[in-house]
Amino acid sequence: MNYKKISIASVAVGMFAAGAAFAQDAEIATWSGFRKGAASFTFDDGAPSHVTDAGPMFKKYGYKATFNLVVNWNPNWSGFQGLADEGHEIASHSNSHGNNMSGEEASSKKNIESHIKQKYGIITVAYPNCNVPNESAVKQNYIVGRICNGSWKGMNDEMGKDGPSNWAQVPATMTGAEGQLKSTNDFTGRMQKVIQSNGWAAFLTHGFQGKNNGNANYSPTDINAIDGALKWAQQNDKDIWVAPMGHVAMYLKERKASKIEPQDGGAANTMAFELKHSIADNISKYDYPLSIRVKSDWKKVEVTQDGAKLESKVDGGYIYFDAVPNAGKIVVKNAAAAAPESSSSAEPPQSSSSEPEVSSSSTTALPTQAFDGRHLAAYVDASGYITVQNAQGLSITVFNSLGNVVRTTKGLGLEQKVYTGAKGVYVVKIGNKAWSLKIK
Ligand SMILES: [Zn+2]
């Protein structure tokens, strides 16, 4: 198949999850949205027409591109900041556009960052005149170093789903008068190819025929050819992911390094997952959302990550959502189920000895309950955190006053902060014990 597949054995079920047994697959999509291929449009040399013509054209179709700027050519900084604000990627193309940018790897990044603020920082670079500079300096500053036409230098400019063999030599196919791609059909042919191969294509454009291109006068491209390509991409959006080079590179690196692993859901009709990777460098946090799907017959779900609601959809026996790696536990709740333990959890019944005992506390009291030979406690500390004691290895679930799960986790240390949120009454369950607590 076209995505990383991780078999999941049955999920450990908490004490309140009677009747819910899970054995499902969770998958990370090869490309965002489970699309089949990816395409990145990159624009070099900071042409005025990139702001006045390319920006509005991409906006028309809802897509984002990469703009590689030359510091000393004084591009329209405020115009490119406007593009960054719309979600486009601003990237480096050196300080001076010399024949070889060696020595300018770090400084050009820093200089552009002094003008442009954007979510993921300046994380990619395109080499002037297609000459590869000092690769180790590139790799210390960027997650992508972009070369020109791969085939022009006798290299392959197709990239498969695993990306380039060398991140300091990521190929892009030249467009326009001197390039390989001139017409809409040239672009769509390349995109059809990556859809078939589950690969990634990057395009390299300078200015446009008949537009104000400033220094970007090499190999002008017919802007209508790109307009047609974007129109085709929009019609085929379920198959082709059009996104900036740096964003696709983040996604690809994260996807290859991430694992999605089931956790104790802590309540009936609840699944929980951790999505984690351990990539560490000083360039990117690698926090681009990954597309996930989980096999399930649930018809209506609510998905949260670290307590925040995620967009989700249910389709064809799968639950789909995008989540950020290393950003907290993902909880998938069956929203269609009549969840008796949830609806009653704000006031757990006390009549049966098998049901949780409830202790109420003010913010300072520490009512303890004996369980498994230890003294469990849950309380709200001075900073407003629901904190638990002696819960090592036990499942901990926090419900709000509506009975909805707002946090599930596992006891770790002697004392552990587990939740803080809006003012109100919460029920905390540890093992088969429960506390009603008030965050003031
Ligand atoms: Zn250039």
CSV table of C-alpha atoms and ligand atoms in Angstrom, one decimal:
chain,number,residue,atom,x,y,z
A,1,MET,CA,0.0,0.0,0.0
A,2,ASN,CA,1.0,3.6,-0.3
A,3,TYR,CA,1.2,4.5,3.3
A,4,LYS,CA,3.1,3.4,6.4
A,5,LYS,CA,1.1,0.7,8.0
A,6,ILE,CA,1.4,-0.2,11.6
A,7,SER,CA,-0.5,-3.1,13.0
A,8,ILE,CA,-1.9,-2.5,16.3
A,9,ALA,CA,-2.7,-5.3,18.7
A,10,SER,CA,-5.7,-4.9,20.9
A,11,VAL,CA,-5.6,-1.7,22.8
A,12,ALA,CA,-5.4,-2.0,26.6
A,13,VAL,CA,-8.8,-1.2,27.9
A,14,GLY,CA,-9.2,0.8,31.1
A,15,MET,CA,-11.4,-0.2,34.0
A,16,PHE,CA,-14.4,1.8,32.7
A,17,ALA,CA,-14.2,0.5,29.2
A,18,ALA,CA,-16.3,-2.5,29.7
A,19,GLY,CA,-17.4,-4.0,26.4
A,20,ALA,CA,-15.1,-2.0,24.2
A,21,ALA,CA,-12.3,-4.1,22.7
A,22,PHE,CA,-10.2,-2.6,19.9
A,23,ALA,CA,-8.0,-4.2,17.3
A,24,GLN,CA,-7.4,-1.8,14.5
A,25,ASP,CA,-4.9,-0.4,12.2
A,26,ALA,CA,-3.7,3.2,12.4
A,27,GLU,CA,-1.8,4.5,9.3
A,28,ILE,CA,0.2,7.7,8.5
A,29,ALA,CA,-0.6,8.8,5.0
A,30,THR,CA,2.3,9.0,2.4
A,31,TRP,CA,1.1,12.5,1.6
A,32,SER,CA,-1.2,15.0,3.3
A,33,GLY,CA,-4.8,14.1,3.0
A,34,PHE,CA,-4.0,10.6,1.8
A,35,ARG,CA,-3.3,12.1,-1.7
A,36,LYS,CA,-1.3,10.0,-4.1
A,37,GLY,CA,1.4,12.4,-5.1
A,38,ALA,CA,2.9,15.8,-4.2
A,39,ALA,CA,3.9,18.9,-6.3
A,40,SER,CA,5.8,22.0,-5.2
A,41,PHE,CA,5.9,25.2,-7.2
A,42,THR,CA,9.1,27.3,-6.5
A,43,PHE,CA,9.9,30.8,-7.8
A,44,ASP,CA,13.4,32.2,-7.9
A,45,ASP,CA,14.9,35.7,-7.7
A,46,GLY,CA,12.1,37.7,-5.9
A,47,ALA,CA,10.4,39.1,-9.0
A,48,PRO,CA,7.9,41.9,-8.6
A,49,SER,CA,5.5,39.8,-10.6
A,50,HIS,CA,5.7,37.0,-7.9
A,51,VAL,CA,3.8,39.4,-5.6
A,52,THR,CA,1.5,41.0,-8.1
A,53,ASP,CA,0.7,38.0,-10.4
A,54,ALA,CA,1.7,34.7,-8.8
A,55,GLY,CA,0.3,35.4,-5.4
A,56,PRO,CA,-3.2,36.3,-6.7
A,57,MET,CA,-3.2,33.3,-9.1
A,58,PHE,CA,-2.3,30.8,-6.3
A,59,LYS,CA,-4.9,32.5,-4.1
A,60,LYS,CA,-7.6,31.8,-6.8
A,61,TYR,CA,-7.0,28.1,-6.4
A,62,GLY,CA,-6.2,28.0,-2.7
A,63,TYR,CA,-2.7,26.7,-3.2
A,64,LYS,CA,0.7,27.8,-1.7
A,65,ALA,CA,4.1,28.1,-3.3
A,66,THR,CA,7.7,28.7,-2.4
A,67,PHE,CA,9.5,32.1,-3.1
A,68,ASN,CA,13.3,32.0,-3.0
A,69,LEU,CA,14.6,35.6,-2.4
A,70,VAL,CA,18.0,37.2,-3.1
A,71,VAL,CA,18.8,39.5,-0.2
A,72,ASN,CA,20.8,42.1,-2.1
A,73,TRP,CA,18.3,42.4,-4.9
A,74,ASN,CA,16.0,44.1,-2.3
A,75,PRO,CA,12.8,42.3,-3.1
A,76,ASN,CA,9.5,43.8,-2.1
A,77,TRP,CA,9.8,42.7,1.5
A,78,SER,CA,6.4,43.8,2.6
A,79,GLY,CA,4.8,42.2,-0.5
A,80,PHE,CA,6.6,38.9,0.2
A,81,GLN,CA,5.6,39.2,3.9
A,82,GLY,CA,2.0,39.4,2.7
A,83,LEU,CA,2.6,36.1,0.8
A,84,ALA,CA,4.1,34.6,3.9
A,85,ASP,CA,1.0,35.7,5.9
A,86,GLU,CA,-1.2,33.9,3.4
A,87,GLY,CA,0.7,30.6,4.0
A,88,HIS,CA,3.3,30.7,1.2
A,89,GLU,CA,6.9,29.7,2.0
A,90,ILE,CA,9.6,32.4,1.8
A,91,ALA,CA,13.0,30.8,1.3
A,92,SER,CA,16.6,31.7,0.6
A,93,HIS,CA,18.3,32.1,-2.8
A,94,SER,CA,21.5,33.6,-1.3
A,95,ASN,CA,22.6,37.2,-0.5
A,96,SER,CA,24.2,38.2,-3.8
A,97,HIS,CA,23.4,35.6,-6.4
A,98,GLY,CA,27.0,34.9,-7.0
A,99,ASN,CA,28.1,32.0,-9.1
A,100,ASN,CA,28.5,29.9,-6.0
A,101,MET,CA,26.8,30.9,-2.7
A,102,SER,CA,29.3,29.1,-0.4
A,103,GLY,CA,29.8,31.3,2.7
A,104,GLU,CA,26.3,32.8,2.4
A,105,GLU,CA,24.4,29.7,3.6
A,106,ALA,CA,23.8,31.0,7.2
A,107,SER,CA,23.9,34.7,6.6
A,108,SER,CA,21.3,34.8,3.8
A,109,LYS,CA,19.0,32.8,6.0
A,110,LYS,CA,19.5,35.3,8.9
A,111,ASN,CA,19.1,38.3,6.6
A,112,ILE,CA,15.8,37.1,5.2
A,113,GLU,CA,14.6,36.2,8.7
A,114,SER,CA,15.3,39.8,9.7
A,115,HIS,CA,12.7,40.9,7.1
A,116,ILE,CA,10.2,38.0,6.9
A,117,LYS,CA,8.3,36.3,9.8
A,118,GLN,CA,6.6,33.0,9.0
A,119,LYS,CA,5.4,30.0,10.9
A,120,TYR,CA,8.1,27.5,10.0
A,121,GLY,CA,11.0,29.9,9.5
A,122,ILE,CA,13.4,30.0,6.6
A,123,ILE,CA,14.0,26.3,6.1
A,124,THR,CA,14.8,25.8,2.4
A,125,VAL,CA,17.4,27.3,0.0
A,126,ALA,CA,17.7,27.3,-3.8
A,127,TYR,CA,21.2,27.6,-5.2
A,128,PRO,CA,22.0,30.5,-7.6
A,129,ASN,CA,23.1,29.3,-11.0
A,130,CYS,CA,22.4,25.7,-9.9
A,131,ASN,CA,25.8,25.3,-8.2
A,132,VAL,CA,25.8,23.3,-5.1
A,133,PRO,CA,27.7,25.2,-2.3
A,134,ASN,CA,29.1,23.7,0.9
A,135,GLU,CA,26.8,20.9,1.6
A,136,SER,CA,27.5,20.6,5.4
A,137,ALA,CA,26.8,24.4,5.8
A,138,VAL,CA,23.5,23.9,3.8
A,139,LYS,CA,22.5,21.0,6.1
A,140,GLN,CA,23.2,23.0,9.2
A,141,ASN,CA,20.8,25.7,8.1
A,142,TYR,CA,18.2,24.2,5.9
A,143,ILE,CA,16.1,21.1,5.6
A,144,VAL,CA,16.2,21.3,1.8
A,145,GLY,CA,18.9,22.5,-0.6
A,146,ARG,CA,17.3,22.8,-4.1
A,147,ILE,CA,19.3,22.3,-7.3
A,148,CYS,CA,17.9,23.0,-10.8
A,149,ASN,CA,16.8,20.6,-13.4
A,150,GLY,CA,18.1,17.3,-12.3
A,151,SER,CA,18.2,15.8,-15.8
A,152,TRP,CA,20.0,18.9,-17.0
A,153,LYS,CA,23.0,17.8,-14.9
A,154,GLY,CA,22.5,14.2,-15.9
A,155,MET,CA,20.6,13.4,-12.8
A,156,ASN,CA,17.1,12.0,-12.2
A,157,ASP,CA,14.7,14.8,-11.3
A,158,GLU,CA,11.9,12.3,-10.2
A,159,MET,CA,11.5,11.9,-6.5
A,160,GLY,CA,9.7,8.9,-5.1
A,161,LYS,CA,7.7,8.7,-1.9
A,162,ASP,CA,10.9,8.5,0.2
A,163,GLY,CA,12.2,11.8,-1.2
A,164,PRO,CA,15.6,12.7,-2.6
A,165,SER,CA,18.7,10.6,-1.9
A,166,ASN,CA,20.5,13.8,-0.8
A,167,TRP,CA,18.5,16.6,0.9
A,168,ALA,CA,21.2,19.1,-0.2
A,169,GLN,CA,20.5,18.2,-3.8
A,170,VAL,CA,16.7,18.2,-4.1
A,171,PRO,CA,15.8,18.4,-7.8
A,172,ALA,CA,13.3,20.8,-9.4
A,173,THR,CA,12.4,20.9,-13.1
A,174,MET,CA,12.9,24.2,-14.9
A,175,THR,CA,9.9,25.8,-16.5
A,176,GLY,CA,9.6,28.4,-19.3
A,177,ALA,CA,11.5,29.3,-22.5
A,178,GLU,CA,14.8,27.6,-21.4
A,179,GLY,CA,13.1,24.8,-19.4
A,180,GLN,CA,11.5,21.5,-19.9
A,181,LEU,CA,8.0,22.5,-18.8
A,182,LYS,CA,6.3,25.2,-21.0
A,183,SER,CA,2.6,24.4,-21.4
A,184,THR,CA,-0.1,23.4,-19.0
A,185,ASN,CA,0.1,19.9,-20.4
A,186,ASP,CA,3.8,19.7,-19.5
A,187,PHE,CA,2.9,20.5,-15.9
A,188,THR,CA,-0.1,18.2,-15.7
A,189,GLY,CA,1.8,15.3,-17.3
A,190,ARG,CA,4.4,15.6,-14.6
A,191,MET,CA,1.8,15.7,-11.9
A,192,GLN,CA,0.0,12.7,-13.4
A,193,LYS,CA,3.3,10.9,-13.2
A,194,VAL,CA,3.8,11.5,-9.5
A,195,ILE,CA,0.2,10.5,-8.8
A,196,GLN,CA,1.0,7.2,-10.5
A,197,SER,CA,4.4,6.7,-8.7
A,198,ASN,CA,3.3,8.2,-5.3
A,199,GLY,CA,6.2,10.6,-5.8
A,200,TRP,CA,7.0,14.3,-5.4
A,201,ALA,CA,7.7,16.7,-8.3
A,202,ALA,CA,9.1,20.2,-7.8
A,203,PHE,CA,9.0,23.0,-10.4
A,204,LEU,CA,11.4,25.9,-10.8
A,205,THR,CA,10.1,29.1,-12.3
A,206,HIS,CA,11.6,32.6,-12.7
A,207,GLY,CA,9.5,35.4,-14.1
A,208,PHE,CA,6.5,35.4,-16.4
A,209,GLN,CA,6.3,36.3,-20.1
A,210,GLY,CA,5.2,40.0,-20.4
A,211,LYS,CA,5.3,40.8,-16.7
A,212,ASN,CA,7.5,42.9,-14.4
A,213,ASN,CA,10.2,40.5,-13.5
A,214,GLY,CA,13.0,42.7,-12.1
A,215,ASN,CA,16.1,40.5,-11.9
A,216,ALA,CA,14.1,37.3,-12.7
A,217,ASN,CA,14.5,37.6,-16.4
A,218,TYR,CA,15.8,34.1,-17.1
A,219,SER,CA,13.6,31.6,-18.9
A,220,PRO,CA,10.2,33.4,-18.6
A,221,THR,CA,7.2,31.2,-18.3
A,222,ASP,CA,3.7,31.6,-19.7
A,223,ILE,CA,1.7,32.4,-16.6
A,224,ASN,CA,-1.4,30.9,-18.2
A,225,ALA,CA,0.5,27.5,-18.4
A,226,ILE,CA,0.8,27.6,-14.6
A,227,ASP,CA,-2.8,28.9,-14.2
A,228,GLY,CA,-4.0,25.8,-16.1
A,229,ALA,CA,-1.8,23.5,-14.1
A,230,LEU,CA,-3.3,24.8,-10.8
A,231,LYS,CA,-6.8,24.5,-12.3
A,232,TRP,CA,-6.1,20.9,-13.1
A,233,ALA,CA,-4.6,20.3,-9.7
A,234,GLN,CA,-7.7,21.7,-8.1
A,235,GLN,CA,-9.9,19.3,-10.2
A,236,ASN,CA,-7.6,16.5,-9.1
A,237,ASP,CA,-7.1,17.6,-5.5
A,238,LYS,CA,-8.0,14.3,-4.0
A,239,ASP,CA,-4.9,12.8,-5.7
A,240,ILE,CA,-2.3,15.6,-5.9
A,241,TRP,CA,-1.0,17.6,-2.9
A,242,VAL,CA,0.2,21.0,-4.0
A,243,ALA,CA,2.3,22.6,-1.2
A,244,PRO,CA,5.5,24.5,-0.6
A,245,MET,CA,8.8,22.7,-0.8
A,246,GLY,CA,9.6,23.2,2.8
A,247,HIS,CA,6.2,22.0,4.0
A,248,VAL,CA,6.4,18.8,1.8
A,249,ALA,CA,9.9,18.2,3.1
A,250,MET,CA,8.8,18.5,6.7
A,251,TYR,CA,5.9,16.2,6.1
A,252,LEU,CA,8.1,13.6,4.4
A,253,LYS,CA,10.8,13.6,7.1
A,254,GLU,CA,8.2,13.4,9.9
A,255,ARG,CA,6.3,10.6,8.2
A,256,LYS,CA,9.4,8.5,7.8
A,257,ALA,CA,10.4,9.1,11.4
A,258,SER,CA,7.1,8.9,13.2
A,259,LYS,CA,5.2,6.1,14.9
A,260,ILE,CA,1.6,6.1,15.9
A,261,GLU,CA,1.0,3.9,18.9
A,262,PRO,CA,-2.1,3.0,20.8
A,263,GLN,CA,-2.5,4.0,24.4
A,264,ASP,CA,-5.0,3.2,27.1
A,265,GLY,CA,-8.2,5.1,26.1
A,266,GLY,CA,-9.3,5.3,29.7
A,267,ALA,CA,-13.0,5.0,29.0
A,268,ALA,CA,-15.5,3.0,26.9
A,269,ASN,CA,-15.8,4.0,23.3
A,270,THR,CA,-12.5,5.9,23.5
A,271,MET,CA,-9.3,5.2,21.7
A,272,ALA,CA,-6.1,7.0,22.3
A,273,PHE,CA,-2.8,7.3,20.4
A,274,GLU,CA,0.6,8.8,20.7
A,275,LEU,CA,2.2,10.2,17.5
A,276,LYS,CA,5.9,10.7,18.0
A,277,HIS,CA,9.2,11.1,16.3
A,278,SER,CA,12.6,11.9,17.6
A,279,ILE,CA,14.0,14.1,14.8
A,280,ALA,CA,16.1,16.9,16.4
A,281,ASP,CA,18.0,19.7,14.7
A,282,ASN,CA,18.2,23.4,15.1
A,283,ILE,CA,16.3,24.2,11.9
A,284,SER,CA,12.8,22.9,12.3
A,285,LYS,CA,10.5,21.6,15.0
A,286,TYR,CA,9.1,19.1,12.4
A,287,ASP,CA,5.6,20.0,13.6
A,288,TYR,CA,3.8,19.9,10.3
A,289,PRO,CA,0.5,18.0,10.8
A,290,LEU,CA,0.5,14.4,9.5
A,291,SER,CA,-2.6,12.8,8.1
A,292,ILE,CA,-3.8,9.8,10.0
A,293,ARG,CA,-6.5,7.2,9.5
A,294,VAL,CA,-7.8,4.6,12.0
A,295,LYS,CA,-9.9,1.7,10.9
A,296,SER,CA,-13.1,1.8,12.8
A,297,ASP,CA,-16.9,1.1,12.4
A,298,TRP,CA,-17.7,4.2,14.5
A,299,LYS,CA,-20.1,6.5,12.5
A,300,LYS,CA,-19.5,9.7,14.4
A,301,VAL,CA,-16.4,10.7,16.3
A,302,GLU,CA,-14.8,13.5,18.2
A,303,VAL,CA,-11.0,13.7,17.9
A,304,THR,CA,-8.9,15.8,20.2
A,305,GLN,CA,-5.1,16.2,20.7
A,306,ASP,CA,-3.9,17.4,24.1
A,307,GLY,CA,-7.5,18.4,24.8
A,308,ALA,CA,-7.9,20.5,21.6
A,309,LYS,CA,-10.5,19.5,19.1
A,310,LEU,CA,-9.2,18.3,15.7
A,311,GLU,CA,-11.1,18.3,12.4
A,312,SER,CA,-12.1,14.7,11.5
A,313,LYS,CA,-14.2,12.8,9.1
A,314,VAL,CA,-15.5,9.2,9.0
A,315,ASP,CA,-15.5,7.6,5.5
A,316,GLY,CA,-15.4,4.0,4.3
A,317,GLY,CA,-14.7,2.4,7.6
A,318,TYR,CA,-11.9,4.8,8.6
A,319,ILE,CA,-11.6,7.8,10.8
A,320,TYR,CA,-9.5,10.5,9.2
A,321,PHE,CA,-7.7,13.4,10.9
A,322,ASP,CA,-4.5,15.5,10.9
A,323,ALA,CA,-2.4,15.6,14.0
A,324,VAL,CA,0.9,17.2,14.9
A,325,PRO,CA,3.7,14.8,16.1
A,326,ASN,CA,5.0,15.3,19.6
A,327,ALA,CA,2.1,17.5,20.5
A,328,GLY,CA,0.2,15.4,23.0
A,329,LYS,CA,-2.1,12.5,23.2
A,330,ILE,CA,-4.7,11.9,20.5
A,331,VAL,CA,-8.1,10.8,21.8
A,332,VAL,CA,-10.8,9.5,19.4
A,333,LYS,CA,-14.2,9.2,21.0
A,334,ASN,CA,-17.2,7.5,19.6
A,335,ALA,CA,-19.7,10.4,19.6
A,336,ALA,CA,-22.6,8.3,18.5
A,337,ALA,CA,-22.4,5.9,21.3
A,338,ALA,CA,-24.7,6.4,24.3
A,339,ALA,CA,-21.8,6.5,26.7
A,340,PRO,CA,-23.3,5.6,30.0
A,341,GLU,CA,-20.1,5.8,31.9
A,342,SER,CA,-19.5,9.3,30.5
A,343,SER,CA,-22.9,10.7,31.0
A,344,SER,CA,-22.9,9.5,34.6
A,345,SER,CA,-19.3,10.3,35.2
A,346,ALA,CA,-19.9,13.8,36.6
A,347,GLU,CA,-21.8,12.1,39.4
A,348,PRO,CA,-20.7,8.5,39.5
A,349,PRO,CA,-23.3,6.3,41.2
A,350,GLN,CA,-22.4,5.3,44.7
A,351,SER,CA,-24.9,2.7,45.4
A,352,SER,CA,-23.0,-0.2,44.1
A,353,SER,CA,-19.7,-1.3,45.6
A,354,SER,CA,-18.3,-1.9,42.1
A,355,GLU,CA,-18.8,1.7,41.2
A,356,PRO,CA,-16.3,4.4,42.0
A,357,GLU,CA,-16.3,6.0,45.4
A,358,VAL,CA,-16.4,9.8,45.1
A,359,SER,CA,-14.6,12.2,47.3
A,360,SER,CA,-15.2,15.9,47.0
A,361,SER,CA,-12.5,18.3,47.8
A,362,SER,CA,-11.7,22.0,47.9
A,363,THR,CA,-8.5,23.1,46.2
A,364,THR,CA,-6.5,22.4,49.3
A,365,ALA,CA,-7.8,19.2,50.7
A,366,LEU,CA,-6.1,15.9,49.9
A,367,PRO,CA,-8.6,13.2,50.3
A,368,THR,CA,-6.9,9.9,49.8
A,369,GLN,CA,-8.4,6.6,48.8
A,370,ALA,CA,-6.8,3.3,49.4
A,371,PHE,CA,-6.3,1.2,46.3
A,372,ASP,CA,-3.9,-1.6,45.7
A,373,GLY,CA,-2.2,-0.9,49.0
A,374,ARG,CA,-1.5,2.7,48.3
A,375,HIS,CA,-3.0,6.1,49.1
A,376,LEU,CA,-4.3,7.6,45.9
A,377,ALA,CA,-5.0,11.3,45.9
A,378,ALA,CA,-6.3,13.9,43.5
A,379,TYR,CA,-6.5,17.6,44.1
A,380,VAL,CA,-6.3,21.0,42.5
A,381,ASP,CA,-3.0,22.7,43.3
A,382,ALA,CA,-2.4,26.4,43.8
A,383,SER,CA,-1.7,27.0,40.1
A,384,GLY,CA,-5.0,25.4,39.1
A,385,TYR,CA,-3.7,22.0,37.9
A,386,ILE,CA,-5.5,18.8,38.7
A,387,THR,CA,-2.7,16.8,40.3
A,388,VAL,CA,-2.6,13.2,41.4
A,389,GLN,CA,-0.5,11.2,43.8
A,390,ASN,CA,0.7,7.6,43.9
A,391,ALA,CA,-1.0,6.7,40.6
A,392,GLN,CA,2.0,5.1,39.0
A,393,GLY,CA,0.9,2.7,36.2
A,394,LEU,CA,-2.9,3.4,36.6
A,395,SER,CA,-5.1,4.9,34.0
A,396,ILE,CA,-6.2,8.5,34.8
A,397,THR,CA,-9.2,10.1,33.2
A,398,VAL,CA,-10.5,13.6,33.7
A,399,PHE,CA,-14.1,14.3,32.8
A,400,ASN,CA,-15.8,17.7,32.5
A,401,SER,CA,-19.2,18.5,34.1
A,402,LEU,CA,-20.9,17.2,30.9
A,403,GLY,CA,-19.3,13.9,31.3
A,404,ASN,CA,-16.9,14.3,28.4
A,405,VAL,CA,-13.4,13.0,28.6
A,406,VAL,CA,-11.0,16.0,28.6
A,407,ARG,CA,-7.8,14.1,29.3
A,408,THR,CA,-6.7,10.5,29.5
A,409,THR,CA,-3.2,9.6,30.7
A,410,LYS,CA,-1.3,7.1,32.7
A,411,GLY,CA,0.1,7.6,36.2
A,412,LEU,CA,3.9,8.2,36.1
A,413,GLY,CA,5.4,9.6,39.3
A,414,LEU,CA,4.6,10.0,42.9
A,415,GLU,CA,3.0,13.3,42.1
A,416,GLN,CA,1.8,14.3,38.7
A,417,LYS,CA,0.0,17.3,37.2
A,418,VAL,CA,-2.6,15.9,34.7
A,419,TYR,CA,-4.9,18.7,33.6
A,420,THR,CA,-5.7,22.4,33.8
A,421,GLY,CA,-8.6,24.0,32.0
A,422,ALA,CA,-11.5,26.3,32.3
A,423,LYS,CA,-13.1,27.0,35.7
A,424,GLY,CA,-15.6,24.3,36.7
A,425,VAL,CA,-16.2,20.9,38.3
A,426,TYR,CA,-14.3,17.9,37.0
A,427,VAL,CA,-14.3,14.2,37.9
A,428,VAL,CA,-10.9,12.5,38.0
A,429,LYS,CA,-10.8,8.7,37.9
A,430,ILE,CA,-7.7,6.8,38.9
A,431,GLY,CA,-8.1,3.1,38.5
A,432,ASN,CA,-11.6,2.5,40.0
A,433,LYS,CA,-11.5,5.5,42.3
A,434,ALA,CA,-13.0,8.9,41.6
A,435,TRP,CA,-12.8,12.4,42.9
A,436,SER,CA,-14.9,15.4,42.2
A,437,LEU,CA,-12.7,18.5,41.9
A,438,LYS,CA,-13.3,22.2,41.3
A,439,ILE,CA,-10.9,24.4,39.3
A,440,LYS,CA,-11.6,27.9,40.6
B,1,ZN,ZN,18.4,32.8,-9.5
